[in-house]
Short mmCIF file of C-alpha atoms in Angstrom, two decimals:
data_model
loop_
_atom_site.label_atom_id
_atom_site.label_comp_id
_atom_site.label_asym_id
_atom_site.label_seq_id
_atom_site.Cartn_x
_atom_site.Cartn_y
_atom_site.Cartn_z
CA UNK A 21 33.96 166.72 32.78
CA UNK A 22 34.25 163.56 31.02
CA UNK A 23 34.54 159.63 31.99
CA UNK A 24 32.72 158.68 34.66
CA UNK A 25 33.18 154.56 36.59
CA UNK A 26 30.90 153.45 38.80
CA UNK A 27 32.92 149.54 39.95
CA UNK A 28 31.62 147.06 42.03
CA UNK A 29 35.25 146.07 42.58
CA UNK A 30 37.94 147.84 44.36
CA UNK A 31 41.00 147.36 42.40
CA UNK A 32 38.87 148.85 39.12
CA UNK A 33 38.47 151.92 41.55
CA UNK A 34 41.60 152.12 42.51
CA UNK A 35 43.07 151.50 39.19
CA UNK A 36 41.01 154.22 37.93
CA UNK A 37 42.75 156.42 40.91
CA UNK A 38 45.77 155.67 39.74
CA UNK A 39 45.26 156.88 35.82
CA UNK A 40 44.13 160.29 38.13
CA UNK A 41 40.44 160.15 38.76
CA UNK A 42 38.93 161.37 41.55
CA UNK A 43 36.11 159.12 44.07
CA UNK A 44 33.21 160.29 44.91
CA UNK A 45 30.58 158.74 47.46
CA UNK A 46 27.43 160.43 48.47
CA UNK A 47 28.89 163.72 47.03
CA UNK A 48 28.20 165.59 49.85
CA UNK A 49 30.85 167.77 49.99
CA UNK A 50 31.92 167.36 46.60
CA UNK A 51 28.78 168.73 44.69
CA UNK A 52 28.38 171.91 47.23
CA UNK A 53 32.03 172.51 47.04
CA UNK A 54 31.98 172.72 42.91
CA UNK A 55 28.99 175.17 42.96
CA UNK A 56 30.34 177.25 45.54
CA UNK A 57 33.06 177.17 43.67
CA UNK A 58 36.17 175.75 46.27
CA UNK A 59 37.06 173.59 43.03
CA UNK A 60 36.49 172.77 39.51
CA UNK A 61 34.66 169.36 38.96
CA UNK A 62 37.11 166.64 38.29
CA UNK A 63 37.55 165.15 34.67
CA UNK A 64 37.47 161.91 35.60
CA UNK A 65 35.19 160.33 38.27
CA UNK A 66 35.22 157.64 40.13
CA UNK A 67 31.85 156.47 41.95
CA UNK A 68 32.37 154.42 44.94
CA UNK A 69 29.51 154.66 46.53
CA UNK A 70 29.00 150.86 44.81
CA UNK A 71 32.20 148.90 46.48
CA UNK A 72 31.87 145.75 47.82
CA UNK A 73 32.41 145.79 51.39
CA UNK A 74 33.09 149.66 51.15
CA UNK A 75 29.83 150.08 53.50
CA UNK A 76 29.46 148.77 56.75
CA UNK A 77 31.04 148.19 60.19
CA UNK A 78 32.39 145.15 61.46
CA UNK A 79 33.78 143.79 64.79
CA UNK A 80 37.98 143.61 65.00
CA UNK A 81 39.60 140.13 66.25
CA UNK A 82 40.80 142.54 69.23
CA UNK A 83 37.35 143.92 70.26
CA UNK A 84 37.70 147.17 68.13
CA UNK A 85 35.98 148.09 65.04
CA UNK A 86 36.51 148.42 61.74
CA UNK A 87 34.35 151.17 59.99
CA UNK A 88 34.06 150.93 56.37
CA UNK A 89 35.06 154.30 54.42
CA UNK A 90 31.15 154.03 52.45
CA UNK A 91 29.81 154.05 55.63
CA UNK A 92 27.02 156.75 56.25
CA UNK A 93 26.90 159.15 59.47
CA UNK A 94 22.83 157.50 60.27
CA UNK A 95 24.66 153.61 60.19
CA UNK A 96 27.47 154.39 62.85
CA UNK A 97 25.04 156.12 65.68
CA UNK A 98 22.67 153.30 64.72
CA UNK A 99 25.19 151.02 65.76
CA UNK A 100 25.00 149.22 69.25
CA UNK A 101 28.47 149.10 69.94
CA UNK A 102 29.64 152.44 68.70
CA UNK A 103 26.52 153.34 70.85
CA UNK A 104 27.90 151.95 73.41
CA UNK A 105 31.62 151.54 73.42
CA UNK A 106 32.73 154.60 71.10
CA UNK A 107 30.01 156.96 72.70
CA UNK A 108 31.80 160.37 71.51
CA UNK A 109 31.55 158.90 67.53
CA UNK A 110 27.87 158.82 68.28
CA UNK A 111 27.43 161.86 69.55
CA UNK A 112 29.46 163.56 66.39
CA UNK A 113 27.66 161.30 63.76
CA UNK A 114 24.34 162.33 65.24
CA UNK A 115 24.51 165.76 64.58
CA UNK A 116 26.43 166.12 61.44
CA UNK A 117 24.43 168.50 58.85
CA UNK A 118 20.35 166.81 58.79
CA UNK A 119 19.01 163.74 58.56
CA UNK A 120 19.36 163.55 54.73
CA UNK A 121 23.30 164.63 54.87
CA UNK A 122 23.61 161.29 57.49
CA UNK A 123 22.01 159.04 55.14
CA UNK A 124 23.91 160.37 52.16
CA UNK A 125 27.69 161.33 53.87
CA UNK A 126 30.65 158.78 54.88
CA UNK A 127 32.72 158.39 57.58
CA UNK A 128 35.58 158.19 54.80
CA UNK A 129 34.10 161.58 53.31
CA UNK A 130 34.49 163.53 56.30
CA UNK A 131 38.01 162.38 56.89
CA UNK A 132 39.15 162.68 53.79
CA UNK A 133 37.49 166.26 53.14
CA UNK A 134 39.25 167.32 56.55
CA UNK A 135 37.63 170.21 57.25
CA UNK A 136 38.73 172.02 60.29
CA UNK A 137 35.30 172.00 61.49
CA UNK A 138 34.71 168.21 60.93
CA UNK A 139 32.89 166.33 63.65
CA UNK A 140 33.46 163.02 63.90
CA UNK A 141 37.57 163.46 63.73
CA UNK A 142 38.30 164.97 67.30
CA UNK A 143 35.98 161.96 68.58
CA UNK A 144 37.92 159.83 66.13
CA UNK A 145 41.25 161.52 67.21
CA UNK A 146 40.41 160.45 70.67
CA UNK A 147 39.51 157.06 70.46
CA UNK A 148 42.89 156.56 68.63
CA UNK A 149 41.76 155.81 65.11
CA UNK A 150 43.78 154.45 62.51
CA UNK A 151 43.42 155.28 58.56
CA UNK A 152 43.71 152.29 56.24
CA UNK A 153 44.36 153.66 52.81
CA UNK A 154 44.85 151.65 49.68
CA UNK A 155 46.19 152.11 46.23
CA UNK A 156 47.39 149.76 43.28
CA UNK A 157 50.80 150.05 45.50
CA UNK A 158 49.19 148.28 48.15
CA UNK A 159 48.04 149.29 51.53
CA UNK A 160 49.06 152.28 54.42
CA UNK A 161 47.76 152.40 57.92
CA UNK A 162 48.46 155.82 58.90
CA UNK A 163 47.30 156.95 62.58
CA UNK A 164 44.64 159.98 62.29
CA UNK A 165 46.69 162.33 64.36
CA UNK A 166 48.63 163.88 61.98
CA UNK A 167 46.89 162.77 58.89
CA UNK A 168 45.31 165.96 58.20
CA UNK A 169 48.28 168.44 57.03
CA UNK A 170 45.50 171.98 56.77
CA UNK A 171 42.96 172.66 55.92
CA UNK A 172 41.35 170.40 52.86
CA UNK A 173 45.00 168.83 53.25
CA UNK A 174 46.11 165.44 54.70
CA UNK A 175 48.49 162.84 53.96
CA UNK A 176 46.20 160.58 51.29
CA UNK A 177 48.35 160.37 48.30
CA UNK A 178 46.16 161.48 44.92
CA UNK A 179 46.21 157.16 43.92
CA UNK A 180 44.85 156.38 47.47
CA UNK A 181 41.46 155.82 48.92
CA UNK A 182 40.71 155.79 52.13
CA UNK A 183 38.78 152.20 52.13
CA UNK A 184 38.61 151.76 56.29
CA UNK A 185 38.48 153.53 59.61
CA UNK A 186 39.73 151.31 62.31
CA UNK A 187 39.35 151.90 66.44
CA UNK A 188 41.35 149.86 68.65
CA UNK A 189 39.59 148.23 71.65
CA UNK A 190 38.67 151.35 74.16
CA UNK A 191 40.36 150.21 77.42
CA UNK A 192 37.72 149.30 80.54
CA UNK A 193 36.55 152.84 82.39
CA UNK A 194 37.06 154.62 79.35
CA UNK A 195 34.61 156.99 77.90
CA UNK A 196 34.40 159.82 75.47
CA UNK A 197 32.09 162.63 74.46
CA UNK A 198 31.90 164.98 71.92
CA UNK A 199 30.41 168.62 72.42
CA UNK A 200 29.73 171.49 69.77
CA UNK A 201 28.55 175.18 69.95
CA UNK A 202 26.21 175.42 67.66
CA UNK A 203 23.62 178.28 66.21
CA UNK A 204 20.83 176.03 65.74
CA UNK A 205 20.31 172.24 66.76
CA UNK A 206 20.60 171.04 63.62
CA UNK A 207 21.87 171.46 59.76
CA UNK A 208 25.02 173.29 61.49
CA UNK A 209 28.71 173.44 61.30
CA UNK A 210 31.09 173.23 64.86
CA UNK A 211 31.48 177.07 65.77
CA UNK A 212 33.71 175.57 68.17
CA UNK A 213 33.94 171.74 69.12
CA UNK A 214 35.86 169.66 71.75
CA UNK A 215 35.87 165.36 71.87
CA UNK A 216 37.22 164.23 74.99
CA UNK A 217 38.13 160.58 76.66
CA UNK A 218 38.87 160.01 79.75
CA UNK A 219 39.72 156.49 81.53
CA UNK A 220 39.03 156.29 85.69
CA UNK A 221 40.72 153.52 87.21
CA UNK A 222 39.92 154.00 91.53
CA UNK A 223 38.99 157.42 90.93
CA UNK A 224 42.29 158.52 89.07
CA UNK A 225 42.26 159.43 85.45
CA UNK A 226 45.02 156.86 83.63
CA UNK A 227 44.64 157.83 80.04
CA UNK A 228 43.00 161.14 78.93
CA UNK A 229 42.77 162.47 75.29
CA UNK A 230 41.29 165.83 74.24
CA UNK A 231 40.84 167.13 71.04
CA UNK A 232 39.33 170.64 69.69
CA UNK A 233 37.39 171.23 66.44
CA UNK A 234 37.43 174.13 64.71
CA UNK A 235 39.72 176.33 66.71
CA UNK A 236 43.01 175.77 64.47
CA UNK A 237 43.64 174.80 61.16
CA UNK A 238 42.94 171.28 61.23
CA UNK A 239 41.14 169.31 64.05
CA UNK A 240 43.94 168.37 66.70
CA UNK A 241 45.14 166.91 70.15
CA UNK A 242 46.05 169.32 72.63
CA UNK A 243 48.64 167.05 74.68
CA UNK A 244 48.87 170.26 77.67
CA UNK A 245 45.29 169.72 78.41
CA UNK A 246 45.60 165.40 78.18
CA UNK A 247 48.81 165.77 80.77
CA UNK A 248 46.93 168.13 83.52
CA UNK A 249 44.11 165.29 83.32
CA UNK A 250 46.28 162.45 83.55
CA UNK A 251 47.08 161.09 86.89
CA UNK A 252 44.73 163.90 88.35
CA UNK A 253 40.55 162.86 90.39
CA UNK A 254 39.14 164.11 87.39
CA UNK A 255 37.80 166.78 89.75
CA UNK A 256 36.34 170.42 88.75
CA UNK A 257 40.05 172.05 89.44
CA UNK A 258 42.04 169.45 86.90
CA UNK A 259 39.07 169.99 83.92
CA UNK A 260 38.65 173.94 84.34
CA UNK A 261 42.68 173.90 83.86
CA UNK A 262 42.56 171.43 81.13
CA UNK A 263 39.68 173.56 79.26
CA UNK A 264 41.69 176.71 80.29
CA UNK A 265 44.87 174.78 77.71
CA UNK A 266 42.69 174.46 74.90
CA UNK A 267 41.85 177.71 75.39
CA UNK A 268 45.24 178.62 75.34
CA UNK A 269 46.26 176.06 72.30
CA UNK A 270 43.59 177.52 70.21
CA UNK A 271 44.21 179.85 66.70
CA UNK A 272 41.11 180.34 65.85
CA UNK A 273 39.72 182.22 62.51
CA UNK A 274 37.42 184.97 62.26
CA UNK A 275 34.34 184.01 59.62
CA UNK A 276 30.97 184.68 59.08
CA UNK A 277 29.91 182.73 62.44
CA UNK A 278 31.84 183.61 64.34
CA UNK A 279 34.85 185.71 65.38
CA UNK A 280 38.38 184.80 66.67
CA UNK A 281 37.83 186.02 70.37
CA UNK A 282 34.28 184.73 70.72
CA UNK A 283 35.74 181.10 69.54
CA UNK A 284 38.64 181.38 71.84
CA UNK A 285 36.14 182.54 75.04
CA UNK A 286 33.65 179.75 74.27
CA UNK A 287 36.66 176.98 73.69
CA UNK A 288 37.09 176.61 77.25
CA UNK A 289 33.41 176.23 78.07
CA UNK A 290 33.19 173.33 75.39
CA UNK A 291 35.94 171.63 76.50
CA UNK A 292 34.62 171.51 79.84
CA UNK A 293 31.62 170.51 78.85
CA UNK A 294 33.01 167.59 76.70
CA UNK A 295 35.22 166.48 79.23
CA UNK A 296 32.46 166.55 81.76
CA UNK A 297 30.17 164.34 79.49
CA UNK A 298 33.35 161.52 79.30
CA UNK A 299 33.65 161.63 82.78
CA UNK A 300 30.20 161.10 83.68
CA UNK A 301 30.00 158.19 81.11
CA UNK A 302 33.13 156.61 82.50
CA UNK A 303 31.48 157.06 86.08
CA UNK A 304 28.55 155.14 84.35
CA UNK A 305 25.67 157.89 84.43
CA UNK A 306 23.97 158.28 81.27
CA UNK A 307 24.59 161.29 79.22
CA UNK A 308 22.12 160.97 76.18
CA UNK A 309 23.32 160.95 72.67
CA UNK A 310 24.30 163.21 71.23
CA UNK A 311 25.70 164.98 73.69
CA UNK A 312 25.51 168.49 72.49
CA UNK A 313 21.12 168.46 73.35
CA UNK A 314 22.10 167.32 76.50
CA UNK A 315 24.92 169.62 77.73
CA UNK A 316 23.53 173.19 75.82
CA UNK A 317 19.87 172.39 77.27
CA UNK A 318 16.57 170.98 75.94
CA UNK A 319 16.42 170.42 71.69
CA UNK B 898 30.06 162.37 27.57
CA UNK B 899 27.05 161.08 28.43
CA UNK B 900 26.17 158.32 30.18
CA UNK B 901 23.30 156.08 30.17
CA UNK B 902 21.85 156.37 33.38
CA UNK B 903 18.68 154.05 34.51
CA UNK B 904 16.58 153.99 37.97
CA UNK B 905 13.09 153.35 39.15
CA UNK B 906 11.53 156.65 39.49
CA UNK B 907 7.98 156.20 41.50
CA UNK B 908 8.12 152.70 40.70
CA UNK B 909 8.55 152.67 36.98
CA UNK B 910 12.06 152.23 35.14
CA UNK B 911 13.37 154.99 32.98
CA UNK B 912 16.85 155.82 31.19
CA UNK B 913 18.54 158.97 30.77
CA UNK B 914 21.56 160.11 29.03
CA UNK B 915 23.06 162.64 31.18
CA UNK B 916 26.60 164.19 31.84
CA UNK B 917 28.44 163.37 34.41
CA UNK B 918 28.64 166.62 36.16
CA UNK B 919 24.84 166.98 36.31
CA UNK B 920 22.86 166.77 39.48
CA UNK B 921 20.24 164.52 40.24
CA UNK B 922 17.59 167.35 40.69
CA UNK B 923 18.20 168.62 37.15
CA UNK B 924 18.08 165.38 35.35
CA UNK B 925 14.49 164.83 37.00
CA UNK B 926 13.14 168.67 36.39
CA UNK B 927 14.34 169.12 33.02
CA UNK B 928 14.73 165.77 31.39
CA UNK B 929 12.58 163.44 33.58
CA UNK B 930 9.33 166.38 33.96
CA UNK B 931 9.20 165.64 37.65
CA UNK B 932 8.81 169.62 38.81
CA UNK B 933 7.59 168.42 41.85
CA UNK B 934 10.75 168.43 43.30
CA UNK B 935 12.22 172.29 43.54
CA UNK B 936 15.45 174.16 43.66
CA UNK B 937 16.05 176.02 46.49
CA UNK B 938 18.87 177.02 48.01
CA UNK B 939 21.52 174.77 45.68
CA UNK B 940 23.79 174.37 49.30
CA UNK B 941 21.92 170.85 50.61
CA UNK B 942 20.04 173.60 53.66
CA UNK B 943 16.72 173.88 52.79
CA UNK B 944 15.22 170.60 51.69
CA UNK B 945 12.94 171.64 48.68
CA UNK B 946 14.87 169.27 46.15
CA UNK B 947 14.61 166.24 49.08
CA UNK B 948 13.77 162.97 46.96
CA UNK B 949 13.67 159.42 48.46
CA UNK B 950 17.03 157.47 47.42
CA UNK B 951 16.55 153.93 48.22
CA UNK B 952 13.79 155.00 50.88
CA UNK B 953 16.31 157.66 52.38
CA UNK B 954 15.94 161.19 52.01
CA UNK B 955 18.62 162.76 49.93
CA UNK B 956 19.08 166.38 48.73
CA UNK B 957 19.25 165.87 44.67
CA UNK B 958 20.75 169.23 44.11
CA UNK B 959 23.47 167.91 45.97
CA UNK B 960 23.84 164.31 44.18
CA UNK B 961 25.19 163.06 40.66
CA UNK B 962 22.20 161.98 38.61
CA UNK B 963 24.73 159.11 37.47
CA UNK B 964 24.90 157.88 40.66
CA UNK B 965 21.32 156.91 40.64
CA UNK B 966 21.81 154.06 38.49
CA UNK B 967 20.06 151.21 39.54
CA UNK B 968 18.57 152.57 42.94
CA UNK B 969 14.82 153.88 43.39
CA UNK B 970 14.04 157.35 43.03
CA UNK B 971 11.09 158.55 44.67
CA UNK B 972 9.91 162.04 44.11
CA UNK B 973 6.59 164.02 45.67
CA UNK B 974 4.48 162.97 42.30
CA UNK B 975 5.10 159.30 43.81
CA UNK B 976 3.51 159.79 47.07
CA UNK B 977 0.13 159.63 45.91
CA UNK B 978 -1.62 156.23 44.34
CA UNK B 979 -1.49 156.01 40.89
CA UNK B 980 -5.07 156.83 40.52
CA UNK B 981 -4.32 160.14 42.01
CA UNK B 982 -5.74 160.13 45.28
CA UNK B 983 -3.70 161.48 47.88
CA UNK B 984 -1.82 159.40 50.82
CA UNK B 985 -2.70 159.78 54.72
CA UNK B 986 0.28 162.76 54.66
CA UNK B 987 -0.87 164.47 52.02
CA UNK B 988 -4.18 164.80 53.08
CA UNK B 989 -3.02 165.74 56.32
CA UNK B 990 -1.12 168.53 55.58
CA UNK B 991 -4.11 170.00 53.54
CA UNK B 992 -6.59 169.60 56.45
CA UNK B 993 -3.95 171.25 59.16
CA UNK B 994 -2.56 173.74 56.82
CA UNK B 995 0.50 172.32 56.55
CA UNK B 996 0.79 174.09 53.03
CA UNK B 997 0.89 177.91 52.75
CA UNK B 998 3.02 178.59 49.83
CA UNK B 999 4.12 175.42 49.05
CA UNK B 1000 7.52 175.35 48.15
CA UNK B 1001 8.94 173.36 51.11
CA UNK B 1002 5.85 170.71 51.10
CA UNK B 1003 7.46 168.44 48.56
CA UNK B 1004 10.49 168.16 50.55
CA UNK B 1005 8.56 167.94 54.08
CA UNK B 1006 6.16 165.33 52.59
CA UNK B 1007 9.37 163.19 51.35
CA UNK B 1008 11.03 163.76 54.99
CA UNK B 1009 7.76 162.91 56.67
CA UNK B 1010 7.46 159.63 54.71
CA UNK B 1011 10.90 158.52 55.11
CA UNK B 1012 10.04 159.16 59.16
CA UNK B 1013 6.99 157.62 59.15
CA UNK B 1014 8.33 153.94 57.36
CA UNK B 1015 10.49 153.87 59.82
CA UNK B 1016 8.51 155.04 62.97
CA UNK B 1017 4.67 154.58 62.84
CA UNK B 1018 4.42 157.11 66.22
CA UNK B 1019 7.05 159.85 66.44
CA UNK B 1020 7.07 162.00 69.76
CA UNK B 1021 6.92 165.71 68.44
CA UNK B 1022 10.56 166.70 69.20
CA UNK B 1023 11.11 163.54 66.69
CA UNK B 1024 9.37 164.83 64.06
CA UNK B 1025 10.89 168.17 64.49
CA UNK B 1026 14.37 166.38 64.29
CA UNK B 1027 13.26 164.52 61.33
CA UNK B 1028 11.97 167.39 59.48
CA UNK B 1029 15.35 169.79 60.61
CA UNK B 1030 16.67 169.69 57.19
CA UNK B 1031 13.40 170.91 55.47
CA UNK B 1032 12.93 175.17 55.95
CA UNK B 1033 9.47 176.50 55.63
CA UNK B 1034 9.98 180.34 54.01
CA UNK B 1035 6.24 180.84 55.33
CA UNK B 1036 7.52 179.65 59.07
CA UNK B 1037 4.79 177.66 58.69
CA UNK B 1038 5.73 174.52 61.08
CA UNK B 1039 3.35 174.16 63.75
CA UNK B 1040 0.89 172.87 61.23
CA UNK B 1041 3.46 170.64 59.26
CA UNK B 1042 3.82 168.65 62.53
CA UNK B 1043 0.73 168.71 63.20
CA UNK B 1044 0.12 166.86 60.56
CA UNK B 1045 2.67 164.01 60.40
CA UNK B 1046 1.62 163.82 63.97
CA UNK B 1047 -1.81 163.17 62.34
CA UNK B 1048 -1.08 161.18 59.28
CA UNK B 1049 1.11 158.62 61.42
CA UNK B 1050 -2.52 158.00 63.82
CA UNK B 1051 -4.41 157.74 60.87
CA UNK B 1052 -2.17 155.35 59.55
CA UNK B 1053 -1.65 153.28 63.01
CA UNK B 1054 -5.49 153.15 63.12
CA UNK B 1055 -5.93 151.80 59.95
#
């Protein structure tokens, strides 16, 4: 490897993408990646971890929020209204890798790396998040669902950083969760993961998203399981059916943690879970953060 | 190429000419002499390289030594004052044998002072959390607690 930038400004880092560098930003994934390995370290680097107004989260003219790419996993669940409002974010941000990864990773990182096994994207997925990317071309708001192609794969053109995460306003009586199954408490990866959000409007569920982490190739909606929730009381019969979709919905991999069947036996029991932990939220009962202590018993 | 690369490191500015490519933990073992800091397991799981980045723990096996520039680097060898003698932590985790090999206790000590600026009396199960990403081979933890536990009254008290 060769040239190495390290801008203040954006259009020197995206200019930089565009002559084919690659960004880097706490080099999280990148540096375990090269020395396992996955990829060669690029030529040409691009450090971005220096932007101006790259890092931090700020309040949308509509009551959502706009995330910046730089920002770090420890900065979102220290945030009152993602806290509050996008409870599900919280609970995946909290519990990605250890307290050093969540200083060091970015919410743009773990989008753009899009494992199948990332956390905060089935939260993300749920609360409808949209991808701002920008090049020397300009600028593309892309919906996450659908952004990630496979596996290490998504729609983010080689000139293109991802620069912003943006969440609409979450509509009143909505709350979301996110739930993994884990070895350990912490410095883990999702054997299996589910992010659900759930609105109740006089006890009737009017808008219902589900999403499942590492049980297919890249983190996705399962639209079976977000139709037998809509419209239904949110009651133990309508969530063991939706669980019993993802379930269904799943392809999951045999690896080292785990295999195919055990994934696609646990998937339902996440989902439940997860779902459960949105519902109670919405209800307004508290359902500590993150989630996953909560719902798998004590830390 | 190499690029001239400059930080604080315990409080005192150096330069470095270093290739992109290489990790932060390398540049301060080999060309900085700060062997304090250990390679473990390479894969950002154990902790033993942990250094403070801007007062937040950071895995340098896992981080570009270039993109240090202009931040503050603090590794185990900056804990103590610059006469030598130890801080509250340190002498903690030698009175509650909170060292038994040693390999982890740089990383511990830099995870236990990042918790304790931030949170003069953790609970235990906070500590624990704080200290997740730091693995003692010697399974020695009950004493590491129990001395951040310690340390943080010591320094509350005064």
């Amino acid at each position: 490897m060769s040239r190495y930038l390290a801008p203040a400004g954006l259009e020197e880092a995206l200019v930089a993408l565009a002559g084919g560098a690659r960004p880097v930003a706490g080099g999280t994934d990148l540096v375990v990646g090269v020395r396992q390995g996955r990829f060669p370290i690029p030529d040409d680097l691009v450090a971005i971890h220096r932007l101006a107004g790259f890092r931090g989260i700020a309040e949308g003219a509509d009551g959502g929020l706009v995330i910046g790419a730089g920002t770090s996993h420890a900065e979102i669940v220290a945030h009152p209204r993602v806290t509050r409002d996008w409870t599900g974010l919280a609970d995946a941000s909290a519990i990605v890798g250890s307290p050093a990864t969540r200083a060091t990773g970015t919410l743009g990182g773990n989008v753009a790396n899009a494992s199948p096994a990332a956390d905060t994207v089935a939260p993300l997925l749920c609360a409808d998040a949209v991808i701002v990317c920008r090049s020397t071309a300009g600028e593309r708001r892309l919906p996450l669902d659908g952004f990630a192609t496979a596996p290490r794969r998504t729609l983010l053109r080689p000139d293109e950083l991802i620069v912003a995460v943006e969440l609409p306003a979450p509509a009143p009586g909505s709350a979301s969760c996110y739930v993994r199954l884990e070895h350990r408490r912490q410095m883990e990866i999702a054997i299996v993961g589910a992010g659900a959000l759930l609105r109740l409007e006089g006890g009737r569920v009017t808008a219902a998203r589900v999403a499942m982490t590492a049980l297919a190739p890249t983190v996705r909606r399962v639209p079976e399981a977000e139709r037998i929730l809509l419209g239904s009381d949110g009651g133990a019969a309508a969530v063991t059916a939706a669980a019993e979709a993802v379930a269904a919905a799943a392809t999951p991999i045999d690896d080292t943690r785990a295999s195919a069947a055990y994934r696609r036996a646990m998937a339902a029991v996440v989902t439940r879970r997860a779902i459960g932990g949105a519902l109670a939220r919405a209800r307004g009962e508290t359902v500590t953060i993150p989630a996953s202590d909560t719902l798998f018993g004590a830390a | 190429m190499r690029y001239e690369t400059s930080f604080r490191l315990n409080g005192t500015p150096v330069s470095v000419s270093v290739e992109p490519s290489r990790t932060l933990l390398h540049v301060l073992r080999e060309d900085l002499g700060m062997t304090g800091t250990k390679e473990g397991c390479t894969d950002s799981e154990c902790g033993a390289c942990m250094v403070l980045l801007d007062g937040e723990p950071l895995n340098a096996c896992s981080y570009l030594a270039v993109q240090a520039d202009g931040r503050e680097v603090t590794t185990v060898e900056g804990l103590s004052a610059p006469d030598g003698s130890l801080s509250a932590l340190q002498r903690a985790f030698l009175a509650h044998g909170g060292v038994q090999c040693g390999f982890c206790t740089p990383g511990m000590l830099i995870s236990a002072t990042a918790l304790l600026a931030r949170d003069p009396d953790p609970a235990e199960e906070t500590v624990r959390a704080a200290l997740s990403g730091n693995l003692c081979r010697c399974t020695g933890y009950q004493g590491i607690v129990q001395a951040v536990r310690s340390a943080a009254a010591e320094i509350r008290e005064g």
